Amino acid sequence: TEERNARVAACKAAIASMVLDKEQVQTADPHWLAEYQESAGLLTQEYRRRIDMLLPEAKDTVEAQAESPEVTRRRHERYVVEMELRLRALRVERDALYAERQAQHINDESLRKLVAELDLSEVAMTKRLAMAREAAAASAAAAPTGPGPDADS
């Protein structure tokens, strides 16, 4: 779909934006550069997982191409579980904020600001979870059924 393709394009653009040019690498403080590269690597992994959820049929890496349908299915299921945990954690955060307000540890304005931040995160995460569930269902349909090679005989 158009929306899915736009999301993939946005993810790819975000990944590309994290690449430092040669001059930036040469002039950067080595400690900062190490921190940047580690952070960029983690973000790139997250974007690649999102792309994988959006386009499960697109196998961009050699590793992904060698992956069995069962491994893909498990990876998609793990991502769904992660997104569900993140959503649950956001809801717990919201409850804690309301408890903080009830105990008068924060004022109404602080509560509104903090809850608004959580609301925005929740909306985005809920949409990602829906896409992840679709991808998991598609990979489950593509994975062979019955006991795999690890089953006891």
mmCIF file with all atom_site columns, C-alpha atoms in Angstrom:
data_model
loop_
_atom_site.group_PDB
_atom_site.id
_atom_site.type_symbol
_atom_site.label_atom_id
_atom_site.label_alt_id
_atom_site.label_comp_id
_atom_site.label_asym_id
_atom_site.label_entity_id
_atom_site.label_seq_id
_atom_site.pdbx_PDB_ins_code
_atom_site.Cartn_x
_atom_site.Cartn_y
_atom_site.Cartn_z
_atom_site.occupancy
_atom_site.B_iso_or_equiv
_atom_site.pdbx_formal_charge
_atom_site.auth_seq_id
_atom_site.auth_comp_id
_atom_site.auth_asym_id
_atom_site.auth_atom_id
_atom_site.pdbx_PDB_model_num
ATOM 1   C CA . THR A 1 1   ? 0.000  0.000   0.000  1.00 0.00 ? 1   THR A CA 1
ATOM 2   C CA . GLU A 1 2   ? 0.959  3.621   -0.363 1.00 0.00 ? 2   GLU A CA 1
ATOM 3   C CA . GLU A 1 3   ? 1.185  4.178   3.386  1.00 0.00 ? 3   GLU A CA 1
ATOM 4   C CA . ARG A 1 4   ? 3.362  1.099   3.892  1.00 0.00 ? 4   ARG A CA 1
ATOM 5   C CA . ASN A 1 5   ? 5.737  2.178   1.100  1.00 0.00 ? 5   ASN A CA 1
ATOM 6   C CA . ALA A 1 6   ? 5.961  5.666   2.594  1.00 0.00 ? 6   ALA A CA 1
ATOM 7   C CA . ARG A 1 7   ? 6.826  4.213   5.999  1.00 0.00 ? 7   ARG A CA 1
ATOM 8   C CA . VAL A 1 8   ? 9.549  2.056   4.442  1.00 0.00 ? 8   VAL A CA 1
ATOM 9   C CA . ALA A 1 9   ? 10.957 5.051   2.564  1.00 0.00 ? 9   ALA A CA 1
ATOM 10  C CA . ALA A 1 10  ? 10.976 7.088   5.791  1.00 0.00 ? 10  ALA A CA 1
ATOM 11  C CA . CYS A 1 11  ? 12.788 4.293   7.666  1.00 0.00 ? 11  CYS A CA 1
ATOM 12  C CA . LYS A 1 12  ? 15.400 3.992   4.914  1.00 0.00 ? 12  LYS A CA 1
ATOM 13  C CA . ALA A 1 13  ? 15.919 7.768   4.900  1.00 0.00 ? 13  ALA A CA 1
ATOM 14  C CA . ALA A 1 14  ? 16.398 7.748   8.671  1.00 0.00 ? 14  ALA A CA 1
ATOM 15  C CA . ILE A 1 15  ? 19.003 4.977   8.379  1.00 0.00 ? 15  ILE A CA 1
ATOM 16  C CA . ALA A 1 16  ? 20.844 6.865   5.625  1.00 0.00 ? 16  ALA A CA 1
ATOM 17  C CA . SER A 1 17  ? 20.845 10.068  7.681  1.00 0.00 ? 17  SER A CA 1
ATOM 18  C CA . MET A 1 18  ? 22.883 8.417   10.426 1.00 0.00 ? 18  MET A CA 1
ATOM 19  C CA . VAL A 1 19  ? 25.875 7.733   8.195  1.00 0.00 ? 19  VAL A CA 1
ATOM 20  C CA . LEU A 1 20  ? 28.716 10.130  8.923  1.00 0.00 ? 20  LEU A CA 1
ATOM 21  C CA . ASP A 1 21  ? 30.831 11.406  6.072  1.00 0.00 ? 21  ASP A CA 1
ATOM 22  C CA . LYS A 1 22  ? 34.598 10.919  6.030  1.00 0.00 ? 22  LYS A CA 1
ATOM 23  C CA . GLU A 1 23  ? 35.321 14.426  7.334  1.00 0.00 ? 23  GLU A CA 1
ATOM 24  C CA . GLN A 1 24  ? 32.911 14.025  10.245 1.00 0.00 ? 24  GLN A CA 1
ATOM 25  C CA . VAL A 1 25  ? 34.584 10.771  11.219 1.00 0.00 ? 25  VAL A CA 1
ATOM 26  C CA . GLN A 1 26  ? 38.085 12.255  10.983 1.00 0.00 ? 26  GLN A CA 1
ATOM 27  C CA . THR A 1 27  ? 37.294 15.391  13.004 1.00 0.00 ? 27  THR A CA 1
ATOM 28  C CA . ALA A 1 28  ? 35.085 13.816  15.676 1.00 0.00 ? 28  ALA A CA 1
ATOM 29  C CA . ASP A 1 29  ? 36.216 13.201  19.229 1.00 0.00 ? 29  ASP A CA 1
ATOM 30  C CA . PRO A 1 30  ? 36.984 9.451   19.436 1.00 0.00 ? 30  PRO A CA 1
ATOM 31  C CA . HIS A 1 31  ? 34.812 8.957   22.537 1.00 0.00 ? 31  HIS A CA 1
ATOM 32  C CA . TRP A 1 32  ? 31.874 10.773  20.916 1.00 0.00 ? 32  TRP A CA 1
ATOM 33  C CA . LEU A 1 33  ? 32.398 8.806   17.711 1.00 0.00 ? 33  LEU A CA 1
ATOM 34  C CA . ALA A 1 34  ? 32.270 5.477   19.563 1.00 0.00 ? 34  ALA A CA 1
ATOM 35  C CA . GLU A 1 35  ? 29.078 6.515   21.356 1.00 0.00 ? 35  GLU A CA 1
ATOM 36  C CA . TYR A 1 36  ? 27.564 7.781   18.099 1.00 0.00 ? 36  TYR A CA 1
ATOM 37  C CA . GLN A 1 37  ? 28.369 4.591   16.213 1.00 0.00 ? 37  GLN A CA 1
ATOM 38  C CA . GLU A 1 38  ? 26.897 2.406   18.952 1.00 0.00 ? 38  GLU A CA 1
ATOM 39  C CA . SER A 1 39  ? 23.737 4.516   19.132 1.00 0.00 ? 39  SER A CA 1
ATOM 40  C CA . ALA A 1 40  ? 23.403 4.653   15.345 1.00 0.00 ? 40  ALA A CA 1
ATOM 41  C CA . GLY A 1 41  ? 23.815 0.872   15.207 1.00 0.00 ? 41  GLY A CA 1
ATOM 42  C CA . LEU A 1 42  ? 21.009 0.328   17.712 1.00 0.00 ? 42  LEU A CA 1
ATOM 43  C CA . LEU A 1 43  ? 18.709 2.749   15.896 1.00 0.00 ? 43  LEU A CA 1
ATOM 44  C CA . THR A 1 44  ? 19.539 1.162   12.553 1.00 0.00 ? 44  THR A CA 1
ATOM 45  C CA . GLN A 1 45  ? 18.593 -2.250  13.952 1.00 0.00 ? 45  GLN A CA 1
ATOM 46  C CA . GLU A 1 46  ? 15.264 -0.848  15.127 1.00 0.00 ? 46  GLU A CA 1
ATOM 47  C CA . TYR A 1 47  ? 14.551 0.706   11.729 1.00 0.00 ? 47  TYR A CA 1
ATOM 48  C CA . ARG A 1 48  ? 15.498 -2.526  9.959  1.00 0.00 ? 48  ARG A CA 1
ATOM 49  C CA . ARG A 1 49  ? 13.097 -4.449  12.189 1.00 0.00 ? 49  ARG A CA 1
ATOM 50  C CA . ARG A 1 50  ? 10.360 -1.970  11.307 1.00 0.00 ? 50  ARG A CA 1
ATOM 51  C CA . ILE A 1 51  ? 11.130 -2.383  7.594  1.00 0.00 ? 51  ILE A CA 1
ATOM 52  C CA . ASP A 1 52  ? 11.022 -6.148  8.048  1.00 0.00 ? 52  ASP A CA 1
ATOM 53  C CA . MET A 1 53  ? 7.592  -5.869  9.664  1.00 0.00 ? 53  MET A CA 1
ATOM 54  C CA . LEU A 1 54  ? 6.357  -3.595  6.892  1.00 0.00 ? 54  LEU A CA 1
ATOM 55  C CA . LEU A 1 55  ? 7.788  -5.660  4.037  1.00 0.00 ? 55  LEU A CA 1
ATOM 56  C CA . PRO A 1 56  ? 8.283  -9.212  5.272  1.00 0.00 ? 56  PRO A CA 1
ATOM 57  C CA . GLU A 1 57  ? 8.788  -10.415 1.691  1.00 0.00 ? 57  GLU A CA 1
ATOM 58  C CA . ALA A 1 58  ? 11.737 -8.031  1.170  1.00 0.00 ? 58  ALA A CA 1
ATOM 59  C CA . LYS A 1 59  ? 14.882 -9.765  2.339  1.00 0.00 ? 59  LYS A CA 1
ATOM 60  C CA . ASP A 1 60  ? 17.500 -7.007  2.213  1.00 0.00 ? 60  ASP A CA 1
ATOM 61  C CA . THR A 1 61  ? 20.388 -8.820  3.884  1.00 0.00 ? 61  THR A CA 1
ATOM 62  C CA . VAL A 1 62  ? 22.225 -12.063 3.246  1.00 0.00 ? 62  VAL A CA 1
ATOM 63  C CA . GLU A 1 63  ? 21.207 -13.208 6.726  1.00 0.00 ? 63  GLU A CA 1
ATOM 64  C CA . ALA A 1 64  ? 17.531 -12.530 6.006  1.00 0.00 ? 64  ALA A CA 1
ATOM 65  C CA . GLN A 1 65  ? 17.731 -14.372 2.693  1.00 0.00 ? 65  GLN A CA 1
ATOM 66  C CA . ALA A 1 66  ? 19.168 -17.457 4.412  1.00 0.00 ? 66  ALA A CA 1
ATOM 67  C CA . GLU A 1 67  ? 16.503 -17.390 7.109  1.00 0.00 ? 67  GLU A CA 1
ATOM 68  C CA . SER A 1 68  ? 13.946 -20.159 7.157  1.00 0.00 ? 68  SER A CA 1
ATOM 69  C CA . PRO A 1 69  ? 10.236 -19.292 7.302  1.00 0.00 ? 69  PRO A CA 1
ATOM 70  C CA . GLU A 1 70  ? 10.144 -20.689 10.849 1.00 0.00 ? 70  GLU A CA 1
ATOM 71  C CA . VAL A 1 71  ? 12.958 -18.384 12.010 1.00 0.00 ? 71  VAL A CA 1
ATOM 72  C CA . THR A 1 72  ? 11.195 -15.449 10.379 1.00 0.00 ? 72  THR A CA 1
ATOM 73  C CA . ARG A 1 73  ? 7.953  -16.399 12.114 1.00 0.00 ? 73  ARG A CA 1
ATOM 74  C CA . ARG A 1 74  ? 9.647  -16.550 15.524 1.00 0.00 ? 74  ARG A CA 1
ATOM 75  C CA . ARG A 1 75  ? 11.391 -13.212 14.953 1.00 0.00 ? 75  ARG A CA 1
ATOM 76  C CA . HIS A 1 76  ? 8.091  -11.582 14.014 1.00 0.00 ? 76  HIS A CA 1
ATOM 77  C CA . GLU A 1 77  ? 6.391  -13.060 17.069 1.00 0.00 ? 77  GLU A CA 1
ATOM 78  C CA . ARG A 1 78  ? 9.211  -11.791 19.301 1.00 0.00 ? 78  ARG A CA 1
ATOM 79  C CA . TYR A 1 79  ? 8.747  -8.279  17.871 1.00 0.00 ? 79  TYR A CA 1
ATOM 80  C CA . VAL A 1 80  ? 5.008  -8.446  18.599 1.00 0.00 ? 80  VAL A CA 1
ATOM 81  C CA . VAL A 1 81  ? 5.746  -9.452  22.198 1.00 0.00 ? 81  VAL A CA 1
ATOM 82  C CA . GLU A 1 82  ? 8.232  -6.587  22.507 1.00 0.00 ? 82  GLU A CA 1
ATOM 83  C CA . MET A 1 83  ? 5.697  -4.060  21.218 1.00 0.00 ? 83  MET A CA 1
ATOM 84  C CA . GLU A 1 84  ? 3.033  -5.420  23.578 1.00 0.00 ? 84  GLU A CA 1
ATOM 85  C CA . LEU A 1 85  ? 5.456  -5.058  26.503 1.00 0.00 ? 85  LEU A CA 1
ATOM 86  C CA . ARG A 1 86  ? 6.285  -1.504  25.483 1.00 0.00 ? 86  ARG A CA 1
ATOM 87  C CA . LEU A 1 87  ? 2.594  -0.609  25.343 1.00 0.00 ? 87  LEU A CA 1
ATOM 88  C CA . ARG A 1 88  ? 1.959  -2.186  28.726 1.00 0.00 ? 88  ARG A CA 1
ATOM 89  C CA . ALA A 1 89  ? 4.899  -0.245  30.176 1.00 0.00 ? 89  ALA A CA 1
ATOM 90  C CA . LEU A 1 90  ? 3.490  3.019   28.773 1.00 0.00 ? 90  LEU A CA 1
ATOM 91  C CA . ARG A 1 91  ? 0.162  2.315   30.433 1.00 0.00 ? 91  ARG A CA 1
ATOM 92  C CA . VAL A 1 92  ? 1.887  1.606   33.741 1.00 0.00 ? 92  VAL A CA 1
ATOM 93  C CA . GLU A 1 93  ? 3.806  4.879   33.377 1.00 0.00 ? 93  GLU A CA 1
ATOM 94  C CA . ARG A 1 94  ? 0.504  6.711   32.838 1.00 0.00 ? 94  ARG A CA 1
ATOM 95  C CA . ASP A 1 95  ? -1.030 5.098   35.936 1.00 0.00 ? 95  ASP A CA 1
ATOM 96  C CA . ALA A 1 96  ? 2.044  6.065   37.961 1.00 0.00 ? 96  ALA A CA 1
ATOM 97  C CA . LEU A 1 97  ? 1.760  9.662   36.781 1.00 0.00 ? 97  LEU A CA 1
ATOM 98  C CA . TYR A 1 98  ? -1.873 9.816   37.871 1.00 0.00 ? 98  TYR A CA 1
ATOM 99  C CA . ALA A 1 99  ? -0.858 8.357   41.239 1.00 0.00 ? 99  ALA A CA 1
ATOM 100 C CA . GLU A 1 100 ? 1.842  11.028  41.538 1.00 0.00 ? 100 GLU A CA 1
ATOM 101 C CA . ARG A 1 101 ? -0.786 13.702  40.892 1.00 0.00 ? 101 ARG A CA 1
ATOM 102 C CA . GLN A 1 102 ? -3.210 12.100  43.336 1.00 0.00 ? 102 GLN A CA 1
ATOM 103 C CA . ALA A 1 103 ? -0.455 12.155  45.979 1.00 0.00 ? 103 ALA A CA 1
ATOM 104 C CA . GLN A 1 104 ? 0.151  15.812  45.038 1.00 0.00 ? 104 GLN A CA 1
ATOM 105 C CA . HIS A 1 105 ? 3.773  15.168  44.043 1.00 0.00 ? 105 HIS A CA 1
ATOM 106 C CA . ILE A 1 106 ? 3.150  16.861  40.673 1.00 0.00 ? 106 ILE A CA 1
ATOM 107 C CA . ASN A 1 107 ? 0.709  19.578  39.588 1.00 0.00 ? 107 ASN A CA 1
ATOM 108 C CA . ASP A 1 108 ? -1.986 19.433  36.905 1.00 0.00 ? 108 ASP A CA 1
ATOM 109 C CA . GLU A 1 109 ? 0.166  21.144  34.285 1.00 0.00 ? 109 GLU A CA 1
ATOM 110 C CA . SER A 1 110 ? 3.017  18.650  34.739 1.00 0.00 ? 110 SER A CA 1
ATOM 111 C CA . LEU A 1 111 ? 0.557  15.776  34.613 1.00 0.00 ? 111 LEU A CA 1
ATOM 112 C CA . ARG A 1 112 ? -0.955 17.053  31.352 1.00 0.00 ? 112 ARG A CA 1
ATOM 113 C CA . LYS A 1 113 ? 2.469  17.465  29.714 1.00 0.00 ? 113 LYS A CA 1
ATOM 114 C CA . LEU A 1 114 ? 3.703  14.051  30.766 1.00 0.00 ? 114 LEU A CA 1
ATOM 115 C CA . VAL A 1 115 ? 0.485  12.230  29.841 1.00 0.00 ? 115 VAL A CA 1
ATOM 116 C CA . ALA A 1 116 ? 0.422  13.986  26.446 1.00 0.00 ? 116 ALA A CA 1
ATOM 117 C CA . GLU A 1 117 ? 3.929  12.633  25.739 1.00 0.00 ? 117 GLU A CA 1
ATOM 118 C CA . LEU A 1 118 ? 2.798  9.132   26.659 1.00 0.00 ? 118 LEU A CA 1
ATOM 119 C CA . ASP A 1 119 ? -0.328 9.483   24.523 1.00 0.00 ? 119 ASP A CA 1
ATOM 120 C CA . LEU A 1 120 ? 1.731  10.322  21.434 1.00 0.00 ? 120 LEU A CA 1
ATOM 121 C CA . SER A 1 121 ? 4.044  7.383   22.056 1.00 0.00 ? 121 SER A CA 1
ATOM 122 C CA . GLU A 1 122 ? 1.096  5.078   22.600 1.00 0.00 ? 122 GLU A CA 1
ATOM 123 C CA . VAL A 1 123 ? -0.572 6.064   19.326 1.00 0.00 ? 123 VAL A CA 1
ATOM 124 C CA . ALA A 1 124 ? 2.608  5.396   17.337 1.00 0.00 ? 124 ALA A CA 1
ATOM 125 C CA . MET A 1 125 ? 3.308  2.146   19.151 1.00 0.00 ? 125 MET A CA 1
ATOM 126 C CA . THR A 1 126 ? -0.260 0.911   18.710 1.00 0.00 ? 126 THR A CA 1
ATOM 127 C CA . LYS A 1 127 ? 0.037  1.411   14.946 1.00 0.00 ? 127 LYS A CA 1
ATOM 128 C CA . ARG A 1 128 ? 3.395  -0.389  14.882 1.00 0.00 ? 128 ARG A CA 1
ATOM 129 C CA . LEU A 1 129 ? 1.925  -3.245  16.885 1.00 0.00 ? 129 LEU A CA 1
ATOM 130 C CA . ALA A 1 130 ? -0.931 -3.629  14.415 1.00 0.00 ? 130 ALA A CA 1
ATOM 131 C CA . MET A 1 131 ? 1.549  -3.828  11.525 1.00 0.00 ? 131 MET A CA 1
ATOM 132 C CA . ALA A 1 132 ? 3.726  -6.261  13.464 1.00 0.00 ? 132 ALA A CA 1
ATOM 133 C CA . ARG A 1 133 ? 0.730  -8.495  14.114 1.00 0.00 ? 133 ARG A CA 1
ATOM 134 C CA . GLU A 1 134 ? -0.081 -8.493  10.383 1.00 0.00 ? 134 GLU A CA 1
ATOM 135 C CA . ALA A 1 135 ? 3.505  -9.441  9.548  1.00 0.00 ? 135 ALA A CA 1
ATOM 136 C CA . ALA A 1 136 ? 3.513  -12.156 12.215 1.00 0.00 ? 136 ALA A CA 1
ATOM 137 C CA . ALA A 1 137 ? 0.280  -13.595 10.849 1.00 0.00 ? 137 ALA A CA 1
ATOM 138 C CA . ALA A 1 138 ? 1.686  -13.585 7.313  1.00 0.00 ? 138 ALA A CA 1
ATOM 139 C CA . SER A 1 139 ? 4.913  -15.287 8.371  1.00 0.00 ? 139 SER A CA 1
ATOM 140 C CA . ALA A 1 140 ? 2.962  -17.831 10.434 1.00 0.00 ? 140 ALA A CA 1
ATOM 141 C CA . ALA A 1 141 ? 0.960  -18.685 7.336  1.00 0.00 ? 141 ALA A CA 1
ATOM 142 C CA . ALA A 1 142 ? 4.199  -19.075 5.333  1.00 0.00 ? 142 ALA A CA 1
ATOM 143 C CA . ALA A 1 143 ? 5.999  -21.175 7.981  1.00 0.00 ? 143 ALA A CA 1
ATOM 144 C CA . PRO A 1 144 ? 5.676  -24.964 7.721  1.00 0.00 ? 144 PRO A CA 1
ATOM 145 C CA . THR A 1 145 ? 3.301  -26.526 10.175 1.00 0.00 ? 145 THR A CA 1
ATOM 146 C CA . GLY A 1 146 ? 3.995  -29.504 12.358 1.00 0.00 ? 146 GLY A CA 1
ATOM 147 C CA . PRO A 1 147 ? 7.119  -30.484 14.251 1.00 0.00 ? 147 PRO A CA 1
ATOM 148 C CA . GLY A 1 148 ? 10.347 -28.983 13.043 1.00 0.00 ? 148 GLY A CA 1
ATOM 149 C CA . PRO A 1 149 ? 13.810 -30.469 12.935 1.00 0.00 ? 149 PRO A CA 1
ATOM 150 C CA . ASP A 1 150 ? 14.202 -29.872 16.674 1.00 0.00 ? 150 ASP A CA 1
ATOM 151 C CA . ALA A 1 151 ? 11.204 -32.041 17.625 1.00 0.00 ? 151 ALA A CA 1
ATOM 152 C CA . ASP A 1 152 ? 11.760 -35.219 19.578 1.00 0.00 ? 152 ASP A CA 1
ATOM 153 C CA . SER A 1 153 ? 11.150 -38.407 17.631 1.00 0.00 ? 153 SER A CA 1
#
